[in-house]
C-alpha positions in Angstrom: 21.8 -15.4 -138.2 24.3 -14.5 -135.9 22.4 -11.5 -136.0 19.2 -12.6 -134.9 20.3 -14.3 -132.0 22.1 -10.9 -130.2 19.2 -9.6 -131.2 16.9 -12.4 -129.2 19.9 -12.4 -126.2 18.7 -8.5 -126.3 15.6 -9.0 -125.7 15.4 -11.9 -123.2 17.9 -10.0 -121.7 15.5 -6.9 -122.1 12.7 -9.6 -120.8 14.7 -10.4 -118.0 15.7 -7.1 -116.7 12.2 -5.8 -116.5 11.2 -8.8 -114.6 13.1 -7.9 -111.7 12.4 -4.0 -111.9 8.5 -4.9 -111.3 9.1 -8.1 -108.2 11.5 -5.2 -107.0 9.1 -2.4 -106.9 6.6 -4.5 -105.5 8.5 -6.2 -102.5 9.5 -2.8 -102.1 5.5 -1.9 -101.9 4.7 -4.4 -100.8 7.2 -7.0 -98.9 7.3 -4.1 -95.4 6.2 -3.8 -92.2 5.4 -0.7 -91.3 4.3 1.9 -88.2 3.0 5.9 -88.9 3.2 7.1 -85.7 0.9 10.5 -85.2 1.7 13.3 -82.3 -0.1 16.3 -81.7 0.7 18.7 -78.7 0.1 21.7 -80.5 -2.8 23.7 -82.8 -2.6 26.0 -85.4 -6.4 27.1 -84.2 -5.9 26.0 -80.6 -3.8 27.7 -77.3 -4.7 24.3 -75.7 -1.0 22.3 -76.1 -0.4 19.1 -73.6 3.0 18.3 -73.1 4.9 15.6 -73.4 3.7 14.6 -76.8 7.4 14.7 -78.5 8.4 12.3 -75.5 4.8 10.3 -76.2 6.7 10.1 -79.6 9.9 9.4 -79.2 8.6 6.1 -77.2 7.0 4.8 -79.6 9.9 5.3 -81.8 11.8 3.2 -79.5 8.9 0.5 -78.9 8.3 0.0 -82.9 11.5 -0.7 -82.7 11.7 -3.3 -79.6 8.9 -4.9 -81.9 11.1 -5.4 -85.0 9.7 -2.7 -87.1 12.4 -0.9 -89.0 13.4 2.5 -88.6 13.0 3.4 -92.2 9.8 1.7 -91.9 8.6 4.2 -89.1 6.5 7.1 -90.7 6.4 9.7 -87.9 4.1 12.9 -88.2 4.7 15.4 -85.3 2.8 18.8 -84.4 2.3 21.1 -87.1 3.2 17.9 -89.6 0.1 16.6 -88.5 -2.3 17.8 -90.5 -6.4 16.4 -91.9 -3.7 16.2 -95.2 -1.4 14.4 -94.1 -2.5 12.2 -92.0 -5.0 11.2 -94.5 -2.1 10.9 -96.9 -0.1 8.6 -94.8 -2.9 5.9 -93.4 -4.1 5.8 -97.8 -0.2 5.5 -99.2 1.6 4.5 -96.1 0.2 1.2 -94.2 -3.5 1.4 -97.3 -1.4 1.0 -100.0 2.0 0.0 -98.4 1.2 -3.4 -96.9 0.7 -6.4 -98.2 -1.6 -9.6 -95.9 1.7 -10.9 -94.2 3.5 -7.3 -93.2 2.7 -6.0 -89.7 1.0 -2.2 -90.1 1.6 -0.7 -86.3 -1.2 2.8 -85.9 -0.2 5.1 -82.5 -1.6 8.0 -81.4 -1.1 10.7 -79.0 -3.7 14.0 -78.8 -6.3 14.9 -77.9 -9.6 12.7 -78.1 -13.1 14.9 -77.8 -16.5 13.7 -78.9 -18.4 15.6 -82.9 -22.4 15.1 -83.6 -23.1 12.5 -84.9 -22.8 13.4 -89.2 -24.6 9.6 -90.5 -26.8 8.7 -87.6 -24.6 5.6 -86.9 -23.9 6.2 -82.9 -26.2 5.8 -80.3 -25.6 8.2 -78.4 -26.2 10.4 -81.5 -21.9 11.5 -80.7 -18.6 10.7 -83.2 -15.3 10.7 -81.4 -12.1 12.5 -82.8 -8.6 12.8 -82.6 -8.0 16.1 -82.6 -5.4 17.0 -86.0 -3.6 19.5 -85.6 -5.6 21.8 -87.6 -8.7 21.7 -86.0 -11.1 24.5 -85.7 -14.1 24.5 -84.4 -17.5 25.0 -86.9 -20.3 25.5 -86.4 -23.4 23.0 -87.9 -27.4 22.9 -87.1 -26.6 25.7 -84.1 -24.4 23.8 -82.5 -20.3 23.2 -82.8 -18.7 20.8 -84.4 -14.7 20.2 -85.3 -12.9 20.0 -88.4 -9.5 18.5 -89.0 -10.0 15.9 -87.5 -9.6 12.0 -87.6 -13.5 10.5 -86.8 -14.0 7.0 -85.7 -16.3 6.7 -88.7 -12.8 7.0 -90.7 -11.0 5.0 -88.7 -12.9 2.1 -89.1 -12.4 2.3 -92.8 -9.4 2.3 -93.0 -8.7 -0.3 -90.8 -11.1 -1.9 -93.0 -9.0 -0.7 -96.1 -5.7 -2.4 -95.1 -4.5 -5.6 -96.3 -2.5 -6.9 -93.4 -3.7 -9.5 -91.7 -1.8 -8.6 -87.8 -2.6 -5.4 -87.7 -2.0 -3.3 -83.8 -3.7 -0.2 -82.9 -2.7 2.2 -79.8 -4.6 5.0 -79.4 -3.5 8.1 -76.2 -6.9 10.3 -76.0 -9.6 9.8 -74.2 -12.6 10.6 -75.8 -16.0 11.8 -73.0 -14.9 13.6 -70.0 -15.6 17.5 -68.8 -13.3 20.8 -69.2 -11.7 19.8 -66.2 -8.2 20.9 -68.4 -5.3 20.1 -65.3 -4.8 17.7 -62.8 -2.7 16.6 -59.7 -0.2 14.1 -59.2 1.9 12.4 -57.0 3.1 9.9 -58.4 5.7 6.5 -57.6 8.4 7.3 -59.6 8.2 9.8 -62.7 9.1 13.1 -61.4 6.7 14.9 -62.2 3.3 16.8 -59.8 1.3 18.6 -63.1 -1.2 16.7 -65.9 -3.3 17.3 -67.8 -6.4 15.9 -69.3 -5.7 14.2 -73.3 -10.2 15.3 -73.3 -11.1 18.8 -75.4 -13.7 20.0 -74.6 -15.2 22.5 -76.4 -19.2 22.7 -76.4 -21.5 22.7 -73.1 -23.7 20.0 -75.5 -20.9 17.4 -75.3 -21.7 17.1 -71.2 -25.4 16.6 -71.4 -25.3 14.5 -74.9 -24.6 11.9 -72.4 -21.8 10.1 -75.0 -19.3 7.4 -72.8 -16.8 7.8 -76.1 -16.4 4.5 -77.0 -14.0 4.5 -80.3 -15.4 2.0 -82.6 -12.2 -0.2 -82.8 -13.7 -1.0 -79.4 -16.9 -1.5 -80.2 -18.1 -5.0 -82.2 -21.1 -4.3 -84.5 -19.3 -1.1 -85.9 -15.6 -3.4 -87.0 -17.1 -7.2 -87.0 -16.0 -6.6 -91.3 -11.6 -6.5 -90.3 -11.9 -7.0 -86.4 -10.2 -10.8 -87.3 -7.5 -9.0 -88.4 -6.6 -5.9 -85.6 -6.2 -6.1 -82.0 -6.4 -2.0 -80.6 -5.7 -0.9 -77.2 -6.9 2.3 -75.8 -6.0 4.7 -73.1 -8.5 4.6 -70.5 -12.7 3.5 -69.8 -15.4 5.1 -71.7 -15.9 7.6 -67.9 -12.3 7.7 -67.5 -9.7 10.3 -68.8 -5.9 9.7 -70.3 -4.0 11.7 -68.4 -0.4 13.4 -70.0 2.8 15.2 -68.0 5.7 16.9 -69.2 7.6 13.1 -68.3 5.1 12.0 -71.2 1.3 10.0 -71.0 1.6 7.9 -68.5 0.3 5.0 -70.7 2.9 5.5 -73.1 5.3 5.8 -70.3 3.4 2.1 -69.3 3.5 0.7 -72.8 7.4 1.7 -73.5 8.2 0.2 -70.0 6.2 -2.6 -70.2 7.7 -3.4 -73.5 11.4 -3.1 -72.6 10.9 -4.9 -69.5 9.9 -8.5 -72.0 12.9 -7.3 -74.1 15.2 -7.6 -71.9 14.4 -10.6 -70.5 13.9 -12.7 -73.4 10.1 -13.6 -73.0 7.1 -13.5 -75.2 4.7 -10.6 -74.3 1.4 -10.8 -76.0 -1.0 -8.4 -76.6 -3.4 -9.2 -73.6 -0.5 -9.2 -71.1 0.6 -5.9 -72.9 -2.8 -4.6 -71.3 -2.9 -6.0 -68.2 0.7 -4.8 -67.2 0.4 -1.6 -68.6 -2.9 -1.8 -66.2 -0.9 -2.9 -63.6 2.4 0.3 -64.2 -0.3 2.8 -63.7 -2.3 1.7 -60.7 1.0 1.3 -58.4 2.3 4.8 -60.4 -0.8 7.0 -59.3 -2.1 6.3 -56.1 -5.3 8.2 -56.5 -8.7 5.8 -57.3 -9.1 9.1 -57.9 -7.9 10.1 -61.7 -6.3 6.0 -62.0 -8.1 4.5 -65.9 -8.0 1.1 -67.2 -6.5 0.2 -70.7 -9.0 -1.5 -72.9 -8.6 -3.8 -75.4 -10.5 -5.6 -78.6 -10.1 -6.7 -81.9 -9.0 -10.7 -82.3 -9.2 -13.5 -79.7 -6.6 -14.8 -81.4 -4.9 -12.1 -82.0 -4.9 -10.4 -78.5 -3.1 -14.3 -77.3 -0.8 -14.1 -80.0 3.0 -13.6 -78.9 3.6 -10.2 -80.3 6.9 -10.2 -82.7 10.3 -9.0 -80.0 13.9 -8.1 -81.6 16.6 -9.4 -80.3 18.4 -7.2 -78.2 21.9 -7.9 -79.1 25.5 -6.7 -77.6 25.5 -2.2 -77.3 22.6 -2.3 -80.3 19.9 -1.0 -76.6 17.7 2.4 -78.7 19.3 3.9 -75.2 22.9 2.8 -75.4 23.0 4.0 -79.5 21.3 8.0 -79.3 24.1 8.3 -75.6 26.8 7.2 -78.3 25.8 9.5 -81.2 25.8 12.0 -78.7 30.0 11.5 -77.8 30.5 11.3 -81.1 29.0 14.7 -82.3 30.8 16.6 -78.6 32.2 20.0 -78.6 34.8 18.9 -76.1 35.9 15.6 -74.2 35.4 14.7 -70.9 38.2 12.1 -69.9 37.5 9.3 -67.0 38.9 6.8 -65.3 37.4 3.3 -63.6 39.7 2.1 -60.4 39.8 -1.3 -61.7 40.3 -2.4 -65.8 38.3 -5.1 -64.6 35.1 -5.6 -62.0 33.4 -8.6 -60.5 29.8 -9.1 -59.5 29.1 -7.5 -55.9 32.4 -5.3 -57.0 32.9 -0.9 -55.5 33.2 0.9 -58.7 34.7 4.5 -58.8 34.8 6.2 -61.3 37.7 9.7 -62.0 36.5 12.4 -64.3 37.9 15.3 -65.6 36.0 18.3 -65.9 37.3 20.3 -68.9 36.0 23.9 -67.3 33.0 25.0 -64.8 28.9 23.2 -65.7 26.6 20.9 -65.6 27.8 17.2 -65.1 25.9 13.8 -65.6 27.3 10.7 -65.6 25.3 7.2 -66.6 25.6 3.9 -67.1 23.9 1.9 -68.9 24.2 -2.3 -69.4 24.0 -4.7 -72.4 20.0 -4.9 -71.6 20.0 -1.6 -71.9 19.4 -0.2 -69.0 20.4 3.5 -67.9 21.2 4.6 -64.5 22.3 8.9 -63.5 25.1 7.6 -61.1 25.1 11.2 -61.1 23.8 14.3 -59.7 22.3 11.5 -56.6 20.8 11.1 -53.6 24.6 12.5 -52.0 25.0 15.2 -54.0 21.2 16.6 -55.8 23.4 19.0 -57.7 24.8 18.8 -61.1 27.1 21.9 -60.9 30.6 21.0 -61.2 33.5 23.1 -61.4 37.0 22.5 -63.1 39.5 20.0 -62.1 38.7 16.0 -60.7 36.0 15.0 -59.3 35.4 10.8 -58.0 31.6 9.2 -58.0 31.6 8.4 -55.2 33.3 11.2 -53.6 34.0 9.8 -50.1 30.9 12.9 -48.6 29.0 10.6 -50.8 28.3 8.5 -48.3 27.3 5.1 -50.2 28.7 3.0 -52.5 27.7 1.5 -56.0 28.9 -1.6 -56.1 29.1 -3.6 -59.4 25.3 -6.0 -60.4 24.0 -9.4 -61.7 24.6 -7.9 -65.5 28.5 -8.7 -66.8 29.1 -8.1 -69.7 30.8 -3.9 -71.3 29.0 -1.8 -68.6 29.0 1.8 -70.8 29.9 5.1 -68.6 28.8 8.7 -70.8 30.6 11.1 -69.1 27.7 15.0 -70.0 28.6 18.3 -69.4 26.4 21.5 -70.4 27.1 24.8 -69.2 22.2 25.1 -69.3 21.4 23.0 -65.8 21.1 19.8 -66.9 19.8 17.4 -63.8 19.2 13.8 -65.1 18.8 12.4 -61.2 16.3 15.4 -60.6 13.9 14.1 -63.3 14.8 10.6 -64.5 13.1 7.7 -63.1 13.2 7.0 -58.8 11.6 6.5 -55.0 12.1 8.7 -52.8 14.8 5.8 -51.4 16.3 5.2 -54.0 19.9 6.9 -54.4 20.5 6.7 -57.9 17.7 7.2 -60.9 16.2 5.6 -64.0 17.4 7.8 -67.5 14.8 9.0 -68.4 13.5 10.0 -72.0 13.1 13.8 -71.1 16.3 13.5 -69.7 17.8 12.1 -72.6 16.4 14.1 -74.6 17.3 17.3 -73.3 21.5 16.1 -73.5 20.3 15.8 -77.4 18.5 19.2 -77.7 21.3 20.6 -75.6 23.8 19.0 -78.1 22.3 20.8 -81.3 21.2 24.2 -79.5 24.5 25.0 -78.1 27.8 23.5 -76.8 28.2 20.2 -74.7 31.5 18.0 -73.9 31.2 14.1 -73.6 33.0 11.5 -73.1 32.7 6.8 -72.8 34.0 4.5 -70.9 33.5 0.4 -70.6 32.8 -1.4 -67.0 34.3 -5.3 -68.5 32.7 -6.4 -65.4 32.1 -10.3 -65.1 31.3 -13.3 -62.5 33.2 -14.3 -59.8 36.9 -15.7 -60.6 36.6 -14.4 -63.9 39.1 -11.6 -63.5 42.3 -13.3 -62.7 
């Protein structure tokens, strides 16, 4: 009798273990928001290269994190990893099989768009819109050239229709109509670039004579009616416009990052429609030319378009940029020592920083406030060069002819200093207007510092400026 009880108990324990294992497997497979970020800036078969696509992926990783996607839930396919097989497999296994009805999906692409002859006669203009993947290649078909190694809009529609999620966000930073024009001259308001590239791949004279409008199917209600109640799509531009890439990142993606960061910083809700409108405003303010300005478009479920996006609250010290700076400091090869002129600062107090430079090189000093806003303190408009000699440096020095005044953001401001042996100038490549004494740190500058740390020598240090309201330092 006792043996029977033991056997029954053992069977129950085993059955319970199987149930728990099954639930764990189901939970891991269908209980998580997931993002897939694809960026293609170079190609196996073409010399064509797009500047700034890697920066787009960095910015959209931050974007996804600000939307509350966990790091483990963000899959990135970039350049040679974004082949046709890899992209189709990732959509199938990561997004279609990996999410349930209540999970969110975020799909992002940055790279070239183009068009190919319509293979199934479902397009009014006889052209399918495509996104070029790493293994894109030319092929002769029915006495016309076409492209292989692409993500066809028909296929993306099918993929979206098969996703169980009822909350899918699609963002496409590419254009699907245009001409053979590959480069443009820019004079943006605050982004320090002058050269830009059109994100349309022209490979055949047929594209210019076919009269195609270049509208991706996710923007067409009649072609996406079966699943249009489950997604919102934001694309970079209208059918007849060109979106552009720069060495600082694509303008559309830069706008998306800026808008979502501002919303999180202010602690306000933002809907997909507001995201589109405010990104359009950013583009209009940056590109001061009607001839090359472009206008993001939105489509999909009207209710989802007006529903606030789920944003992750910004806990003090948890900002994306601050964490990157702290990681750099922890991995540095040597120390840059700093001292502040006060132990406690009240709003409006002047801030002075003494920096001990261990050897000659290139110095960049960055302040990050509790809202994760990063400002380049050195170099600046009054000391444009980042080159420094060994010894003590005061910022701002008397000859700089300005003061750093603590602003209205109270809390711990992290000040980090980075010294490199090869030139980096975060002011020169930062975001600023001609009137700004200081620049905002750009993703391009952050990447440059990370690359220096990985490839060579980096000295760094950090110190905290405690900023309080008036009367609280006594």
